[in-house]
Short mmCIF file of C-alpha atoms in Angstrom, two decimals:
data_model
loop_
_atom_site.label_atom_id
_atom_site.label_comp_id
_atom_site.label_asym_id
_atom_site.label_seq_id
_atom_site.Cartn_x
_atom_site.Cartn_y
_atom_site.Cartn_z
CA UNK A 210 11.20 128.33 -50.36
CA UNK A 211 11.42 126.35 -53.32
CA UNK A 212 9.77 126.98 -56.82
CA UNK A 213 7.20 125.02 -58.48
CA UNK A 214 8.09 122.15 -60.87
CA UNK A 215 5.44 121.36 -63.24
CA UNK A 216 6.76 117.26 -63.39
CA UNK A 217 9.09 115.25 -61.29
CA UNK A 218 10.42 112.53 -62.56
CA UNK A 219 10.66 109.28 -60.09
CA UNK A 220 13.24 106.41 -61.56
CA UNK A 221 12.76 102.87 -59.56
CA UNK A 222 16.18 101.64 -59.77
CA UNK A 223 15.98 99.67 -56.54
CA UNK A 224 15.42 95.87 -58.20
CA UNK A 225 17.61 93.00 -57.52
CA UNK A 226 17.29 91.82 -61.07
CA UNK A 227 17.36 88.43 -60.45
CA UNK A 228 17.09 87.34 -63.75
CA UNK A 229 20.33 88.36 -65.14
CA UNK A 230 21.80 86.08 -62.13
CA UNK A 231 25.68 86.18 -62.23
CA UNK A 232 25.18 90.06 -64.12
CA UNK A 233 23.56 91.08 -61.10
CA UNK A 234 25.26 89.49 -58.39
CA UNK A 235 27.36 92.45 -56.79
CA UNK A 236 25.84 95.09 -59.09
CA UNK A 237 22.46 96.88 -59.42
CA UNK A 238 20.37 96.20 -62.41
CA UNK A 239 20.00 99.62 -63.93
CA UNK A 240 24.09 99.97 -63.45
CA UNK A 241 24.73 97.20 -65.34
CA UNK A 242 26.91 97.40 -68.81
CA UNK A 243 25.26 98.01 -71.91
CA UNK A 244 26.45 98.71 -75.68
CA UNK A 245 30.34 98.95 -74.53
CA UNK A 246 30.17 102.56 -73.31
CA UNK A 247 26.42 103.00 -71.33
CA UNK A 248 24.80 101.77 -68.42
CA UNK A 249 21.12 100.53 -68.27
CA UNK A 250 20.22 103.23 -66.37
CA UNK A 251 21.78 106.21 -68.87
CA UNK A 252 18.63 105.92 -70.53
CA UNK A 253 15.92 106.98 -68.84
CA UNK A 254 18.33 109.34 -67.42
CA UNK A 255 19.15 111.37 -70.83
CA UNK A 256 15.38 110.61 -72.05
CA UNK A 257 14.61 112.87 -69.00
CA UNK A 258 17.19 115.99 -69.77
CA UNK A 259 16.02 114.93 -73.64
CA UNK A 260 12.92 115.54 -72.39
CA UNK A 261 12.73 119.11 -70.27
CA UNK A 262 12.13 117.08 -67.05
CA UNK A 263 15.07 118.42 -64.79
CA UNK A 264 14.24 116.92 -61.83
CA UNK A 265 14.27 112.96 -60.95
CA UNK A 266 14.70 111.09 -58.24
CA UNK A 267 16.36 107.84 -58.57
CA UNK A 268 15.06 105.00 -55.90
CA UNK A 269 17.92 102.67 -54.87
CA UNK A 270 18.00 99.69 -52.52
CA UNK A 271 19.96 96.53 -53.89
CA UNK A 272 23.81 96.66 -54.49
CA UNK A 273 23.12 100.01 -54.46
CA UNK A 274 26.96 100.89 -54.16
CA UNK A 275 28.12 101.24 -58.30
CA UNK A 276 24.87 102.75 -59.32
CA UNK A 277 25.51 105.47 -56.53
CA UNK A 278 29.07 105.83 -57.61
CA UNK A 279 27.84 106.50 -61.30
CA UNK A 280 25.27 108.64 -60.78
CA UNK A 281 27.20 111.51 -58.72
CA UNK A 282 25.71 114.74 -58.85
CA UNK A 283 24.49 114.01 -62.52
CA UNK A 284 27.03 116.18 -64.35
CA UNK A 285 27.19 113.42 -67.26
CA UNK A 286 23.17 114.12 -68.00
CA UNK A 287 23.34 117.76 -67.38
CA UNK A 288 21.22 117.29 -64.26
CA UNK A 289 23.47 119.05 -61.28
CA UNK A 290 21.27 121.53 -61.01
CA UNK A 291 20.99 123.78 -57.82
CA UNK A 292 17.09 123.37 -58.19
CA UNK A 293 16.30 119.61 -59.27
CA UNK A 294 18.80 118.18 -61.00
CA UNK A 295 19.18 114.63 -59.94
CA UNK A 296 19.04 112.80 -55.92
CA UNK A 297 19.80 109.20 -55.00
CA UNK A 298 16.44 108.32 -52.96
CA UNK A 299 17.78 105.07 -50.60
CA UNK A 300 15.80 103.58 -47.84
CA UNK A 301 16.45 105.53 -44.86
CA UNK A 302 15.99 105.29 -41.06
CA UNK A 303 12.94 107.77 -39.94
CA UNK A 304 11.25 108.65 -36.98
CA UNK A 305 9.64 105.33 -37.02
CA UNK A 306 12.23 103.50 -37.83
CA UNK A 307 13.58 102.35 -41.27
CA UNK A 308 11.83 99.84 -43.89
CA UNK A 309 13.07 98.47 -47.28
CA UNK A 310 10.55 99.23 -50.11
CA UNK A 311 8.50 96.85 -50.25
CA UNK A 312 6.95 97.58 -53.70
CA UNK A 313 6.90 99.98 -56.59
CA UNK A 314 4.03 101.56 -54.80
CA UNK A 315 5.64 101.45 -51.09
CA UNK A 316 9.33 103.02 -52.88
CA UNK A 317 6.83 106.03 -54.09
CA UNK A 318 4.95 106.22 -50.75
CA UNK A 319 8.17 106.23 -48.90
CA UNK A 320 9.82 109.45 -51.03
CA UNK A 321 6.01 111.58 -50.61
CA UNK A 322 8.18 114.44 -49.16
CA UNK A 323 10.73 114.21 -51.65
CA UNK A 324 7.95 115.12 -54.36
CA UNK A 325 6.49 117.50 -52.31
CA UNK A 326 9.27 119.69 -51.63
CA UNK A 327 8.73 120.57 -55.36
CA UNK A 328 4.87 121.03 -55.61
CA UNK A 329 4.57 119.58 -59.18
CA UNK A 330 1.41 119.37 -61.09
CA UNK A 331 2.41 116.17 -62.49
CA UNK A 332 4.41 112.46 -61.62
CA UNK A 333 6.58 110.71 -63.55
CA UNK A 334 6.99 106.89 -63.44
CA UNK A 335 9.63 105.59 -64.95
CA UNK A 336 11.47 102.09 -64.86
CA UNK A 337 15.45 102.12 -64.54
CA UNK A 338 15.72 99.04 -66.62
CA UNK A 339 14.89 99.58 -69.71
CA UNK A 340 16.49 100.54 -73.47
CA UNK A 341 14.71 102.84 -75.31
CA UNK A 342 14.22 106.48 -76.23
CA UNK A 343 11.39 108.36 -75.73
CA UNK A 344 9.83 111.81 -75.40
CA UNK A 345 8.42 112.48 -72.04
CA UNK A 346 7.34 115.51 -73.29
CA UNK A 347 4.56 114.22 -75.78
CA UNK A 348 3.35 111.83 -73.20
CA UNK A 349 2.84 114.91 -70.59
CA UNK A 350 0.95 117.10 -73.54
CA UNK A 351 -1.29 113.83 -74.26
CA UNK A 352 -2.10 113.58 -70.35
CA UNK A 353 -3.06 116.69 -69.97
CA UNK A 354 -4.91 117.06 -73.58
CA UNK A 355 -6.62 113.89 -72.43
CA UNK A 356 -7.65 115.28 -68.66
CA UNK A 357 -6.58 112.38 -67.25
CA UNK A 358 -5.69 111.33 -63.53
CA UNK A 359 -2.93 108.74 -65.09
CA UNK A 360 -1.52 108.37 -68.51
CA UNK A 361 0.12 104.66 -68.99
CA UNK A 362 2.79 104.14 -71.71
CA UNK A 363 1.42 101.15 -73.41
CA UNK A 364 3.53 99.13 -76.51
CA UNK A 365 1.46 97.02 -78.88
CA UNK A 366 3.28 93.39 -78.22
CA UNK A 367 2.80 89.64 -79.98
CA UNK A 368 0.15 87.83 -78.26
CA UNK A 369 1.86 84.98 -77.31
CA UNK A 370 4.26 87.06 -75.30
CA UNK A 371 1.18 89.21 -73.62
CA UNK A 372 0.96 87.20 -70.61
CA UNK A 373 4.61 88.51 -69.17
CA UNK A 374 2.81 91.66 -69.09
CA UNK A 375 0.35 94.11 -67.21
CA UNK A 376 -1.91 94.31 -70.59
CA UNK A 377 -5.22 96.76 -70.34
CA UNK A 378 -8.01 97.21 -73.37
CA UNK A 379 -8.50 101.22 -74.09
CA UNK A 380 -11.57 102.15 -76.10
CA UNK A 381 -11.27 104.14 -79.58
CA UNK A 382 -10.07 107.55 -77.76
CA UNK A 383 -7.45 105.68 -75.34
CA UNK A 384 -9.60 105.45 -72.96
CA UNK A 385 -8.41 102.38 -70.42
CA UNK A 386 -11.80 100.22 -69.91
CA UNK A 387 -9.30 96.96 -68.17
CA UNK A 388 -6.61 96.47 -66.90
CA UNK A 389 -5.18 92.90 -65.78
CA UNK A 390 -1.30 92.08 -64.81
CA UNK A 391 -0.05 89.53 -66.38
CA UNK A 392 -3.23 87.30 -67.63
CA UNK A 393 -3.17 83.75 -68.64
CA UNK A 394 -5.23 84.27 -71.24
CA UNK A 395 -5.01 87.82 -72.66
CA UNK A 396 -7.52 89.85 -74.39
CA UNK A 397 -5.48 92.37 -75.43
CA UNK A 398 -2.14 93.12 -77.24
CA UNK A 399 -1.23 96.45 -74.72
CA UNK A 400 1.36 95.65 -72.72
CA UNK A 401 2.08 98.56 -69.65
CA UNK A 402 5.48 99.64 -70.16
CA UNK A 403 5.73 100.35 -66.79
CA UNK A 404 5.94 104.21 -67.63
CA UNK A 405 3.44 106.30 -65.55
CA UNK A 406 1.92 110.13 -65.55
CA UNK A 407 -0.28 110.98 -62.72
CA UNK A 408 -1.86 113.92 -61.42
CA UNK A 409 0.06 114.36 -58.38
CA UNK A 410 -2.96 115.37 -56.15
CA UNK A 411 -4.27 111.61 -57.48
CA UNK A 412 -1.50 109.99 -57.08
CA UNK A 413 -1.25 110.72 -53.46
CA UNK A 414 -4.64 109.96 -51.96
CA UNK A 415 -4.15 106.34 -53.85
CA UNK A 416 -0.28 105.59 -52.24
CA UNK A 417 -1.69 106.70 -48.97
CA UNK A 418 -4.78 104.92 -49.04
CA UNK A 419 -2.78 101.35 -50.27
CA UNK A 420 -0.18 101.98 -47.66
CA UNK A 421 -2.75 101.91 -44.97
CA UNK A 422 -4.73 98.23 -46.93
CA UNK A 423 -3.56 95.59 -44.98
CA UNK A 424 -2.56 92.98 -47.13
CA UNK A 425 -1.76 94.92 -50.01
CA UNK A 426 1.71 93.84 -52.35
CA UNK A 427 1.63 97.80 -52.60
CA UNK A 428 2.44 97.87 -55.91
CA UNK A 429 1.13 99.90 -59.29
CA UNK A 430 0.35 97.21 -61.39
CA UNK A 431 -1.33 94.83 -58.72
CA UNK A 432 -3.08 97.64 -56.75
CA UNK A 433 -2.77 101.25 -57.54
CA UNK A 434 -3.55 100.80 -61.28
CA UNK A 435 -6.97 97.92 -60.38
CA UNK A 436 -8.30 100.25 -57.72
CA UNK A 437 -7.77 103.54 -59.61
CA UNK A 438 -9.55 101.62 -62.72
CA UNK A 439 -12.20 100.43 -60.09
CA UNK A 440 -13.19 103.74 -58.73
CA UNK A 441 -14.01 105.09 -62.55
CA UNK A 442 -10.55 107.70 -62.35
CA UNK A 443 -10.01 108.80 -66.33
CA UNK A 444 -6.78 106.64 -67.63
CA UNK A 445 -5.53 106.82 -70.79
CA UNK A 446 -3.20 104.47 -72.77
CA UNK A 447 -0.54 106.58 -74.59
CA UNK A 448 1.26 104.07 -77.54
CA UNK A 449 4.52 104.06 -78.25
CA UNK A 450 5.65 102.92 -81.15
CA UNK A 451 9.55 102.99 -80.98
CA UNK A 452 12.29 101.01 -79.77
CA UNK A 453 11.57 99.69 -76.47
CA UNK A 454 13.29 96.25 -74.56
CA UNK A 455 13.26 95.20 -71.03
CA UNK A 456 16.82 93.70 -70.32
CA UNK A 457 15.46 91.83 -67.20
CA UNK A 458 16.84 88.48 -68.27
CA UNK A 459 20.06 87.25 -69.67
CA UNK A 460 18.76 86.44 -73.67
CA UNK A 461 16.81 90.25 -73.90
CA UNK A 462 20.27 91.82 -72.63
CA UNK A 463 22.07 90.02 -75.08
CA UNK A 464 19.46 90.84 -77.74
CA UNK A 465 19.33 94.16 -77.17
CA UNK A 466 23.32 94.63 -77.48
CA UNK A 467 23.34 93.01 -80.51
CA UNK A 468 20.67 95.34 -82.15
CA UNK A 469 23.17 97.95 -81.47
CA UNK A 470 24.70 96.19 -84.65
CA UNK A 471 22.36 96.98 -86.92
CA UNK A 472 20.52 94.37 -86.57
CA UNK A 473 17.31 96.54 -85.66
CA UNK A 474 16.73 99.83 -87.95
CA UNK A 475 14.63 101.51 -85.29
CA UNK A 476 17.18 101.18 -82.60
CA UNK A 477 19.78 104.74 -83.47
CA UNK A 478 22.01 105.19 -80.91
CA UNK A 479 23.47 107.73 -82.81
CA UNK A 480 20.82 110.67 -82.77
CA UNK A 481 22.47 113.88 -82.66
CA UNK A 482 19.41 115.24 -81.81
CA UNK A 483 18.68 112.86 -79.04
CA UNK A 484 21.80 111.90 -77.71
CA UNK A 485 22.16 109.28 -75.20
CA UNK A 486 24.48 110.60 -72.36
CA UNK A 487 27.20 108.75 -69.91
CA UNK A 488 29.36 108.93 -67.19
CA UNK A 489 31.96 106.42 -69.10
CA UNK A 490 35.18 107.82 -68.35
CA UNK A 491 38.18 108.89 -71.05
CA UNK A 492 40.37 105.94 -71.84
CA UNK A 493 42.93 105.64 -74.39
CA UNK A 494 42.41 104.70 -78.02
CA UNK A 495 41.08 101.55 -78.94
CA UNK A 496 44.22 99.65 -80.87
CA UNK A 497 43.49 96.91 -83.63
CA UNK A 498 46.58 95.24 -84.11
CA UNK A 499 48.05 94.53 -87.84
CA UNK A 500 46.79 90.89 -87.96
CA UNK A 501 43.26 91.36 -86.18
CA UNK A 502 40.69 91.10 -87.50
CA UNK A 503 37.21 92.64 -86.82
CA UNK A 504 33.94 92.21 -88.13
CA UNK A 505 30.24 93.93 -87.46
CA UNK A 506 31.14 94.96 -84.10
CA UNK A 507 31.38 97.70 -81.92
CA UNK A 508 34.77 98.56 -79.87
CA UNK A 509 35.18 101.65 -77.03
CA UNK A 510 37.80 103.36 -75.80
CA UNK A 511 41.06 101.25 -74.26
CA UNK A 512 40.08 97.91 -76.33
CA UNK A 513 43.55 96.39 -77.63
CA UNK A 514 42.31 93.64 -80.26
CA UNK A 515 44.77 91.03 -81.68
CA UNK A 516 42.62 88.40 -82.19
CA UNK A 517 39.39 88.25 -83.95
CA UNK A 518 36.17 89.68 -82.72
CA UNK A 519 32.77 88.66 -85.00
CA UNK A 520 29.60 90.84 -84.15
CA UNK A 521 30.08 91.49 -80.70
CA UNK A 522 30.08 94.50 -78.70
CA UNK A 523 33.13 95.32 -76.47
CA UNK A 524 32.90 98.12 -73.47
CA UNK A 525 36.04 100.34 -72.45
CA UNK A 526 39.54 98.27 -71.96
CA UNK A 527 38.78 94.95 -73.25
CA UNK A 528 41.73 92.35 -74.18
CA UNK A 529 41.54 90.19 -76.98
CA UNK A 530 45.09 88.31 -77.19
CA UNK A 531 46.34 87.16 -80.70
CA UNK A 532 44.61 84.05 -81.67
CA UNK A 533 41.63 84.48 -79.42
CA UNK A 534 38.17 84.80 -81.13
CA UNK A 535 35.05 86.55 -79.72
CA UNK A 536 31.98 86.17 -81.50
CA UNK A 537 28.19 87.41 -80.80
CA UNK A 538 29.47 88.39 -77.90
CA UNK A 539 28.76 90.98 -74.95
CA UNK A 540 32.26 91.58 -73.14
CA UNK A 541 31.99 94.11 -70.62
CA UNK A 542 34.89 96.46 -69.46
CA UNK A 543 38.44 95.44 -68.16
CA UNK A 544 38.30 92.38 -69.14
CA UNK A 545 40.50 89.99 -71.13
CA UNK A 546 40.68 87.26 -73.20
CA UNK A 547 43.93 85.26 -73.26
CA UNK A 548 45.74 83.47 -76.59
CA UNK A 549 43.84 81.04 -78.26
CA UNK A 550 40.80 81.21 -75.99
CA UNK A 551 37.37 81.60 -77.67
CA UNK A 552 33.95 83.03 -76.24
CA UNK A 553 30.86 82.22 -78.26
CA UNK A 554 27.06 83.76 -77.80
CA UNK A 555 28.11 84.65 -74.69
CA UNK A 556 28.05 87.61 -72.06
CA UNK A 557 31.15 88.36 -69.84
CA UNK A 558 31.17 90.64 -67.21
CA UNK A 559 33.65 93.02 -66.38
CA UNK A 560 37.23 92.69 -64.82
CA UNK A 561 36.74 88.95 -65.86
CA UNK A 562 39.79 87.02 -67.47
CA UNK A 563 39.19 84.01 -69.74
CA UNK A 564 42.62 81.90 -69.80
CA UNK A 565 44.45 80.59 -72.36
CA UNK A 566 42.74 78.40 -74.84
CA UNK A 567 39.55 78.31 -72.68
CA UNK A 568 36.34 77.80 -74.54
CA UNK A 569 33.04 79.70 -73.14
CA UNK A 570 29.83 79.28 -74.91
CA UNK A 571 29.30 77.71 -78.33
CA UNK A 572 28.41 78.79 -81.98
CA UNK A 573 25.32 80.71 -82.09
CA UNK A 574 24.11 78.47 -85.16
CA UNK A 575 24.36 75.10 -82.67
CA UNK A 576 23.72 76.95 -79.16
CA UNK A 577 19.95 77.05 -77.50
CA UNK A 578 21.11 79.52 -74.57
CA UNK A 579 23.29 82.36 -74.12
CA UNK A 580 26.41 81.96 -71.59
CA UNK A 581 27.27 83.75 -68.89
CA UNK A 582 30.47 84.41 -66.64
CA UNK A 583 30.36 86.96 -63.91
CA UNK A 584 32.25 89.90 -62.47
CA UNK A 585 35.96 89.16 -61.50
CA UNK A 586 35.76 85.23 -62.91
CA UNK A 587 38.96 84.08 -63.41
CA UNK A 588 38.62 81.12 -65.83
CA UNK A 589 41.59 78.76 -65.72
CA UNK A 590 43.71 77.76 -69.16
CA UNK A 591 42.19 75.21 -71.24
CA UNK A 592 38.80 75.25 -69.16
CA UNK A 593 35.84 74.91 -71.10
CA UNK A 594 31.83 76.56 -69.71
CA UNK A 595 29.09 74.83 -71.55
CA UNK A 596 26.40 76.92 -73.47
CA UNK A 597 23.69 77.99 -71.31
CA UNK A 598 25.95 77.65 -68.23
CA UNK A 599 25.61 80.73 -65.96
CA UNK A 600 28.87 80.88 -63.48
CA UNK A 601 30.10 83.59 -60.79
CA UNK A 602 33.50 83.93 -59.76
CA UNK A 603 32.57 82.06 -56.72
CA UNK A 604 31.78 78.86 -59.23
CA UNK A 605 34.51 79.30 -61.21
CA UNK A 606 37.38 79.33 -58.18
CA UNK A 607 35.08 76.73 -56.68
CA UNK A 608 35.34 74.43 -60.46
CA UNK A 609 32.33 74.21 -61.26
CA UNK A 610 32.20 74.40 -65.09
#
């Protein structure tokens, strides 16, 4: 018989992430490269362990191969635990047959047993693709101070940028009065992070209840969170005010990366006290050879650098041949950048070789869009991408510049 748990934590990691196109192609969002040594998904993972919560469950459905592969038994986040620790949730074949989860609602509905088998008092919502850091911990203490049924993680945003969100109005005590997902015309500058608390008794009746609504998208923002609202339930809006980006689309990935540069003060990476955990295996030293040169950037482990690399950010055994310059840049591990080549406000993915004297990208001061190659792309000698041009390795062997 298994102990109690007082929260579970339940990490949707299952998107196709569409948005990040050639990024995304053979690889899950949330295992996606990020500031040369982490993966998207190492952060809610060590804001958990940061956090007390020892037990999550991490939903996976697309490309879910890498993202299984990384997370193991969850050694890297101290969560291989005998009771808890961390489980890779897929979609799986039942008595009545198998389904794909159908929505962020549906992925919950579908893991009920999961949650039950540790009886917690509490749910934990969490997004697996997302950069931030945050404490759990002082969201659960506000839920329960509160006596609410949910708690919602809500960040103050511009209001021209509201409508991309689920934004809600809370009265002077936090108390959500509206909720609307993604409005045309806004009323409010609350945007849902996408970061849920429930009572797990609550948050039961309301997935069973939209699983049986015909019609329903079965999701939280578009159903659980309207009807809940609807029925008079006590939700509360808990702000955050730290670091917080959604790396759903090519320019915010890019952005965020580059804040790693110090180019935002409340983004530390660095926090001893908070440290941000990953399974990014032991290579050998980075070498910086004697006429390389290297500016604002950050390099990892097995990087050789000959040429010149200008505020970029470079993950574990990256090439950069003499005469070759990479600048605001994302290169992601393994791979290289011949002689004389030159990548420009762009994002490469990993095991990707840019050939001699190949151009990718343009100057950040004359380019509109960030440039993408994807995993494995083999870029001929002398070929030149345009900025804003987004190419897998299928376009590249097929020419298509």
């Amino acid at each position: 018989m298994f102990k109690k748990k007082e929260c579970v934590a339940m990490l949707l990691a299952g998107g196709q992430g569409s948005r990040l196109y050639a990024l995304t192609e053979f690889t899950a969002k949330p295992a996606v490269s990020f500031g040369s040594k982490y993966r998207i998904i190492d952060f809610p993972l060590s804001n958990c362990i940061n956090s007390n919560i020892d037990t999550v469950g991490v939903l996976t459905q697309y490309q879910p191969l890498q993202l299984n592969e990384y997370i193991g038994n969850g050694q890297p986040w101290d969560l291989d635990r005998t009771f808890g620790g961390v489980t890779v949730l897929p979609p799986y074949q039942g008595k009545n047959g198998a389904d794909w989860y159908k929505g962020t609602a549906n992925a919950i509905y579908q893991n009920l047993k999961y949650i039950e088998r540790y009886d917690p008092e509490y749910v934990l919502i969490l997004s697996g693709d997302h950069i931030y850091k945050m404490d759990y911990a002082k969201m659960l203490q506000f839920h329960k101070k509160t006596g609410a049924a949910c708690t919602i993680s809500v960040l103050n945003v511009p209001i021209e940028e509201a409508s991309r969100f689920g934004i809600l109005s809370s009265d002077e005590n936090n108390k959500i009065f509206k909720f609307e997902e993604k409005p045309p015309k806004p009323q409010s500058t609350k945007a849902s992070m996408g970061i849920y608390i429930f009572n797990k008794d609550v948050l039961f009746k309301y997935l069973i209840e939209d699983e049986n609504t015909e019609g329903s998208s079965n999701d939280f923002g578009k159903n659980i969170i309207p009807t809940m609202l609807e029925r008079g339930e006590p939700m509360y809006a808990y702000e955050f005010d730290g670091y917080w980006k959604d790396v759903g689309t090519i320019k915010s990935l890019w952005e965020a990366n580059m804040d790693l540069l110090g180019k935002n003060p409340e983004f530390d990476i660095d926090d001893d006290n908070w440290r941000f955990r990953s399974r990014n295996a032991a290579a050998a030293p980075q070498f910086i050879g004697n006429d390389a040169v290297v500016e604002n950037s950050i390099i990892t482990e097995g990087c050789v650098i000959n040429g010149t690399v200008i505020n970029s950010v470079l993950s574990a055994n990256v090439t950069v041949e003499a005469g070759a310059v990479v600048k605001d840049s994302v290169i992601m591990q393994g791979t290289t950048v011949k002689k004389n080549a030159s990548v420009l406000y762009s994002i490469i993915d990993e095991e990707a070789t840019v050939g001699e004297g190949a151009v990718v990208g343009n100057d950040r001061e004359n380019a509109k869009e960030v440039t993408v190659l994807g995993m494995g792309a083999d870029l001929p000698a002398g070929a030149k991408v345009e900025e804003g041009k987004i190419l897998s390795a299928e376009d590249v062997k097929g020419g298509n510049k």
